[in-house]
Short mmCIF file of C-alpha atoms and ligand atoms in Angstrom, two decimals:
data_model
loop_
_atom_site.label_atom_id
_atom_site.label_comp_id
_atom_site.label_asym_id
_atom_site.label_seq_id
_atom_site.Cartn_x
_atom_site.Cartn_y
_atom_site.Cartn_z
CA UNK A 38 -31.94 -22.02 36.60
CA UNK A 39 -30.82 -22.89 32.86
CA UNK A 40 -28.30 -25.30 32.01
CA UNK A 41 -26.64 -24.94 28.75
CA UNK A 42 -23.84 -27.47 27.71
CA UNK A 43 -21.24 -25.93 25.80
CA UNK A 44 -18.74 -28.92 25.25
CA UNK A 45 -19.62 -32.92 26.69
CA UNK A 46 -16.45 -34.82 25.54
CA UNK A 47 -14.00 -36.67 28.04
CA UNK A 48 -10.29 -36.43 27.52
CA UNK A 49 -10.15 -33.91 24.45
CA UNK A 50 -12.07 -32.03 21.22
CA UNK A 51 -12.41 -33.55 18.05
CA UNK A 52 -13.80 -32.46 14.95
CA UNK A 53 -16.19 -29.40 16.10
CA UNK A 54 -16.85 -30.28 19.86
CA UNK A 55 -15.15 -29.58 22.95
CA UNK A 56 -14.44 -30.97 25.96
CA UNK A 57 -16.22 -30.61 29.00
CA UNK A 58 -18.39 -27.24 30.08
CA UNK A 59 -21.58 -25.72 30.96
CA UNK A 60 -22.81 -22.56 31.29
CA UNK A 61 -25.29 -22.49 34.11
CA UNK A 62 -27.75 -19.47 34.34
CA UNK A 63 -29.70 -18.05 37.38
CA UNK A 64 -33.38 -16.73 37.36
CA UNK A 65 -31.71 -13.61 38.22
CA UNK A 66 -29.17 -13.17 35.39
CA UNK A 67 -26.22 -14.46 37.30
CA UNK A 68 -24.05 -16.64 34.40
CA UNK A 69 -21.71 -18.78 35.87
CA UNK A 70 -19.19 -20.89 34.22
CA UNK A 71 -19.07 -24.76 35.26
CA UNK A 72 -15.45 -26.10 33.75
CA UNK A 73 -13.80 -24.45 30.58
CA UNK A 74 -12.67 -27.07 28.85
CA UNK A 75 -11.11 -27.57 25.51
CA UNK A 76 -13.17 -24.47 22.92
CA UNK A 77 -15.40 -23.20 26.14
CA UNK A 78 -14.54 -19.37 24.87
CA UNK A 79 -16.02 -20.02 21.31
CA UNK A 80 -18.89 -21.78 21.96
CA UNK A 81 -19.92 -19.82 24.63
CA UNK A 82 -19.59 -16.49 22.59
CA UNK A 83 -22.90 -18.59 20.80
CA UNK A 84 -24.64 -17.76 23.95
CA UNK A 85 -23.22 -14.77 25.43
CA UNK A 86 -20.27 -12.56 25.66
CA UNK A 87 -17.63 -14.24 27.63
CA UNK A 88 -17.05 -10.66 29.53
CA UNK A 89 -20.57 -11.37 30.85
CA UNK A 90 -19.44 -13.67 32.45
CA UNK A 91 -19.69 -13.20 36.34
CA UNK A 92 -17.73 -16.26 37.66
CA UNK A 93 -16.54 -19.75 36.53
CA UNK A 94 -15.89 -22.76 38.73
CA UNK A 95 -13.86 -25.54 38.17
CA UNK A 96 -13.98 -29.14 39.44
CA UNK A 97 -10.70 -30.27 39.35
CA UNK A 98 -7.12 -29.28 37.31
CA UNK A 99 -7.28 -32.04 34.14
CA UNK A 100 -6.32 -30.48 31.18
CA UNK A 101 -10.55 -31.29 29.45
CA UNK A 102 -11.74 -29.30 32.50
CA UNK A 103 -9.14 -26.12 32.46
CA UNK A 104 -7.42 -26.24 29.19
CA UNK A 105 -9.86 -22.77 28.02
CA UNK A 106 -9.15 -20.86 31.32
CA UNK A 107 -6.32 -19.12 29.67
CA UNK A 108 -8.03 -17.39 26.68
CA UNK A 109 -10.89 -16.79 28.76
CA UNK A 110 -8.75 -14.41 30.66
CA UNK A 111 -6.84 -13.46 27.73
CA UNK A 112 -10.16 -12.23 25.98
CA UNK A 113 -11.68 -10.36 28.92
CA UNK A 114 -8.00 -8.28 28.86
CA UNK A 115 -8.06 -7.67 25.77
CA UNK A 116 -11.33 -7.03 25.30
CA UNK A 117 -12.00 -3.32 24.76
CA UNK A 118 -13.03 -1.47 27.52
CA UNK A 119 -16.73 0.34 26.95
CA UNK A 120 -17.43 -2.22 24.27
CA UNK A 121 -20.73 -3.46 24.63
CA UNK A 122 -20.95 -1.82 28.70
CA UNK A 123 -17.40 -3.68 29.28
CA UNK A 124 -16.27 -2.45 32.56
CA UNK A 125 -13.12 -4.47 32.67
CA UNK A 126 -14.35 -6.36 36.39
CA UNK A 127 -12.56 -9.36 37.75
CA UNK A 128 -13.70 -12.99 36.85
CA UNK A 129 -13.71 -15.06 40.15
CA UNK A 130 -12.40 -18.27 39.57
CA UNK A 131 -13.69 -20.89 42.27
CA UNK A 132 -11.18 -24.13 42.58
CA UNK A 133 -9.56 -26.24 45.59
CA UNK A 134 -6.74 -25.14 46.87
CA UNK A 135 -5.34 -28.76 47.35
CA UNK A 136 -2.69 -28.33 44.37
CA UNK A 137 -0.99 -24.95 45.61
CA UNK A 138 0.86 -24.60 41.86
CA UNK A 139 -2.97 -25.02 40.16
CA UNK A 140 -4.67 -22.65 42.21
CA UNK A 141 -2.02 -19.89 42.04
CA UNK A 142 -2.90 -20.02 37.89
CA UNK A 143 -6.24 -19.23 38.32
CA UNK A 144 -5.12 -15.67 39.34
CA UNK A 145 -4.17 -12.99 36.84
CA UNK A 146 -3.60 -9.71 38.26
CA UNK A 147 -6.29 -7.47 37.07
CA UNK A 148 -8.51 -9.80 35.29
CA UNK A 149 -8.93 -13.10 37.20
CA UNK A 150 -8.94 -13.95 40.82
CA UNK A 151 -8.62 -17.75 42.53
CA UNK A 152 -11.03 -18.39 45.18
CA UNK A 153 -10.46 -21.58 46.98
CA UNK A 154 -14.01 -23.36 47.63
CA UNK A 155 -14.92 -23.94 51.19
CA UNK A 156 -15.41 -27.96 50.84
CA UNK A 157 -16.60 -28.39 54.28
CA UNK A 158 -19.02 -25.50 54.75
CA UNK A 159 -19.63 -24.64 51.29
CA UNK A 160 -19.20 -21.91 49.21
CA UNK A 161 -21.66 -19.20 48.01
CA UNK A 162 -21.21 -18.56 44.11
CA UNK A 163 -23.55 -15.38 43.33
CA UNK A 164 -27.12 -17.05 43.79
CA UNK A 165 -26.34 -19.81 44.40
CA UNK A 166 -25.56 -22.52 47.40
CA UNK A 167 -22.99 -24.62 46.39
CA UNK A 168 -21.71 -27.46 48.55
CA UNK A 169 -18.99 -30.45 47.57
CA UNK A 170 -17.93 -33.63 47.87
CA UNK A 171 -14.55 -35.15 46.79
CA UNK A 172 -14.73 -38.37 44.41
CA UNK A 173 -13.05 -40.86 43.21
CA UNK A 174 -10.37 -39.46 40.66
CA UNK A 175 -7.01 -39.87 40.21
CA UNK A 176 -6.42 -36.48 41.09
CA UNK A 177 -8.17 -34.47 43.61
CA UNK A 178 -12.22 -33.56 42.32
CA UNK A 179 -14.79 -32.83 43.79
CA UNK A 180 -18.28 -32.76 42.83
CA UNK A 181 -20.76 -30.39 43.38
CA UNK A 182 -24.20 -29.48 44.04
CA UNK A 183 -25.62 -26.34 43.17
CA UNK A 184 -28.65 -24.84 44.82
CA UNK A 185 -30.61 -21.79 44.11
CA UNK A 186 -32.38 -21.29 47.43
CA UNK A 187 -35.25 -18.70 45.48
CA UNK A 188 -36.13 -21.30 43.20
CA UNK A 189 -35.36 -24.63 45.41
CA UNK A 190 -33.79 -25.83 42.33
CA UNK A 191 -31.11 -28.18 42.74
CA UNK A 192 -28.15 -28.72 40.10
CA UNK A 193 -25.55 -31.41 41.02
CA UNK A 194 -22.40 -31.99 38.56
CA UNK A 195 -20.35 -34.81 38.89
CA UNK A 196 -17.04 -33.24 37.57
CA UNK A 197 -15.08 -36.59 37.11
CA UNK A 198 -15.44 -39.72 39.23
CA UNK A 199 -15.47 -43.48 39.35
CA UNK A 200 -18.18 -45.47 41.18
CA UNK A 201 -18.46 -44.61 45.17
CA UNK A 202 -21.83 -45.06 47.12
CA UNK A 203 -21.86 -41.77 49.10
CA UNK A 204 -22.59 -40.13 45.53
CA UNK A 205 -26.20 -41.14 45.58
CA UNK A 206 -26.51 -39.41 49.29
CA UNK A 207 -24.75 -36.63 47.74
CA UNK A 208 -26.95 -36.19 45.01
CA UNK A 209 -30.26 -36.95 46.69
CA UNK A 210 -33.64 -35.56 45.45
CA UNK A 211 -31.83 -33.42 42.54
CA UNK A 212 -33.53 -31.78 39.97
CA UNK A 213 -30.84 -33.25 37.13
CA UNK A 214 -27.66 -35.15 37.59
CA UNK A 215 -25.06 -34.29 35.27
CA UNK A 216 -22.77 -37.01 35.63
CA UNK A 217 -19.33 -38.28 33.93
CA UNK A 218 -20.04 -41.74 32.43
CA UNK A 219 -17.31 -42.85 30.32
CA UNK A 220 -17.62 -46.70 29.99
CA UNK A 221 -20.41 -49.40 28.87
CA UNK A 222 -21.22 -51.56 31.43
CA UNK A 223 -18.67 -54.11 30.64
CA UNK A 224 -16.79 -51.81 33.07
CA UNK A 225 -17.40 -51.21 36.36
CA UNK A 226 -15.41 -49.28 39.81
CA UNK A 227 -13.23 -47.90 37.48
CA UNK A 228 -10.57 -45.34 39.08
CA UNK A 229 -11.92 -42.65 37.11
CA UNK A 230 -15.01 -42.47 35.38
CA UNK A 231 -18.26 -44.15 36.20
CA UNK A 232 -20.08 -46.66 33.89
CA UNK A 233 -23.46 -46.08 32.59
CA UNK A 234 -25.08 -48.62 34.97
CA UNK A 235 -23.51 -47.22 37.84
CA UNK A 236 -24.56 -43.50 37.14
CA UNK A 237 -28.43 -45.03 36.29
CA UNK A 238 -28.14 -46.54 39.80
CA UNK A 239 -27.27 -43.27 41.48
CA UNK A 240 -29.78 -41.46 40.14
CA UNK A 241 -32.05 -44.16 40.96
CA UNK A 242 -30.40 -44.52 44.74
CA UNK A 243 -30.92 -40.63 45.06
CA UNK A 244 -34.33 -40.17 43.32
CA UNK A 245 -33.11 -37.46 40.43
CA UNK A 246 -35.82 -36.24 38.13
CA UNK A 247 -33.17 -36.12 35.25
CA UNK A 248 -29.72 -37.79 34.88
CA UNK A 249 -27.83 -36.13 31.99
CA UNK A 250 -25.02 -38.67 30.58
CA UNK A 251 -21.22 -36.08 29.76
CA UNK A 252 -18.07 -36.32 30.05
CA UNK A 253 -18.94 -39.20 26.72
CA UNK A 254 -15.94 -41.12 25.55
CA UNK A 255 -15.27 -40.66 21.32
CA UNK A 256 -15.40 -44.19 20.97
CA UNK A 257 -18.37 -45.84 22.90
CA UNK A 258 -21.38 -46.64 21.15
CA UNK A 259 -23.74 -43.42 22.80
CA UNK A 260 -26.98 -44.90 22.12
CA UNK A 261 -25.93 -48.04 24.05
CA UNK A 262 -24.52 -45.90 26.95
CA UNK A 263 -27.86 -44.19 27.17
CA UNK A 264 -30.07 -47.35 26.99
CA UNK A 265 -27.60 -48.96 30.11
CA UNK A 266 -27.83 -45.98 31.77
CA UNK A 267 -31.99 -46.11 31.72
CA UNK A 268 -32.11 -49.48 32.21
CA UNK A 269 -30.84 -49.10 35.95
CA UNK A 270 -31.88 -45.62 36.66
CA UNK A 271 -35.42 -47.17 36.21
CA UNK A 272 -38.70 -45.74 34.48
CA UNK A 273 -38.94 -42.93 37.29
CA UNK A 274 -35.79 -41.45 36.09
CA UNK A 275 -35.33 -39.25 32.21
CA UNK A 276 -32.09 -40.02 31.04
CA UNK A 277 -30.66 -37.71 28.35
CA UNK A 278 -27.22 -37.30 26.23
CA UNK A 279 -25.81 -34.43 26.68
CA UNK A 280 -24.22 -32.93 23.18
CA UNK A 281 -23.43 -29.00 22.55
CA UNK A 282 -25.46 -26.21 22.98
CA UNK A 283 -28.56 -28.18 24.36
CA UNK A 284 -30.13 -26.73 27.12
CA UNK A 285 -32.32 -27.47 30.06
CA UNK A 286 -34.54 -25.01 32.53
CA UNK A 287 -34.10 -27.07 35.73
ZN1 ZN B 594 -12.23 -35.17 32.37
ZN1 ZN B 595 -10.27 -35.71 35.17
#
C-alpha cells in the first residue's frame, strides 16, 4: 500500500498547509481517504481526482479531521457526469456512530453514504482489514489499523490521542505508525495529544518499522519533536516528519 499525506497540521491550516489527511492507496487501485481535514479536496486533486475516490474514513468529528467532508461531496455532485469516466457513484463514508447528530452528516442523499464502523469486529474498507481501538480524546476517537491481507502490510493511524499503554499492543509489529504528537516532552499524559517521547516509546513497545510524527502543532520546534521522538523509539525504529504530499510505499 502507498501512503500519501495530504495535510499534517493539528488544530487548523495556515499559510499553504492543511490540517490533517492522507490518502492511502491499495496494490489494487483501491484509494481511500483517511480524515479530510482543513484543504483535503485541493491537495488531493495534486494526486488524483477526488471522484476517484472510492471511500473516506474518518477518526473522529473535530473540526481538523472533517472540516473538508462538505466540499468533497459538494464536488463529486457537481462534478459533471461522463467527465473523465464520472459515473456519479456514492462515496462511503466510514465513522462511529457514537454522536448520532455527526454520523447522520456524513450522508447526502445521492452522493455520500455514512457507514458506522464495526469497533468490535472490525470493518472491511475495500481491500483492506481495518480494526479499532478507542483512545484517549476528549471526544470519542478511535484509532485504527489498517491491513491489506494480499500484501500483509500493516498501516496503523493514530487519529488523535493522549498517552494510554494499550496503544503499543494495538499497534504491534506495524509496518509505520502514523501517530498524533503534538507536545515536546516537557509534556506528558496529556488529555489529548501524545508527546514525542511517548509516541517513540510506542513504537518502540510495539516494534514498528517506521513511526511517522502528524497531527504537528504550528508552534513547536519540529526538529526537536523529531529528535525526542527517536531518542525513545530507539535505533531499531525510522522516525520521520510527516509534511504535505510526501509519500511512503509501506
Ligand atoms: Zn485533531
Ligand atoms: Zn481531535
Amino acid at each position: 500500500m502507498k501512503l500519501t499525506a495530504l495535510g499534517v497540521w493539528g488544530g487548523y491550516p495556515t499559510q499553504d498547509a492543511g490540517t490533517t489527511s492522507y490518502l492511502l492507496q491499495s496494490e489494487s487501485g483501491f484509494n481511500l481517504l483517511l480524515d479530510a481535514g482543513s484543504r483535503a479536496v485541493t491537495e488531493l486533486e495534486k494526486e488524483l481526482l477526488p471522484t476517484c475516490l472510492d471511500a473516506v474514513i474518518v477518526s473522529h468529528y473535530h473540526e481538523d479531521h472533517i472540516a473538508d467532508l462538505g466540499v468533497l461531496r459538494q464536488y463529486r455532485q457537481l462534478y459533471p457526469l461522463g467527465k473523465n469516466g464520472w459515473d456519479g457513484k456514492l462515496l462511503p463514508i466510514y465513522g462511529h456512530a457514537e454522536n448520532a447528530y455527526e454520523f447522520s452528516k456524513l450522508t447526502l442523499e445521492g452522493v455520500s453514504e455514512g457507514r458506522a464502523i464495526d469497533v468490535v469486529h472490525g470493518t472491511k474498507i475495500g481491500p483492506f482489514d481495518v480494526s479499532f481501538q478507542k483512545t484517549v480524546h476528549p471526544v470519542v476517537n478511535y484509532a485504527m489499523r489498517l491491513v491489506e491481507p494480499k500484501t500483509g502490510q500493516v498501516l496503523v493511524y493514530t487519529g488523535d490521542t493522549g498517552y494510554y499503554a494499550d496503544l503499543s499492543a494495538f499497534s504491534g509489529g506495524a509496518d509505520v505508525l502514523l501517530a498524533d504528537v503534538y507536545f515536546l516532552k516537557d509534556k506528558e499524559k496529556m488529555p489529548n495529544h501524545l508527546a514525542s517521547h511517548e509516541a517513540g516509546r510506542i513504537a518502540r513497545e510495539a516494534k514498528v518499522k517506521h513511526l511517522i510524527l502528524t497531527h504537528l502543532s504550528q508552534t513547536v520546534d519540529l526538529e526537536k519533536l523529531q529528535e525526542e521522538a527517536q531518542e525513545a523509539a530507539g535505533n531499531e525504529v525510522k522516525v520521520s516528519l510527516a509534511s504535505p504530499h510526501q509519500k511512503w510505499q509501506i
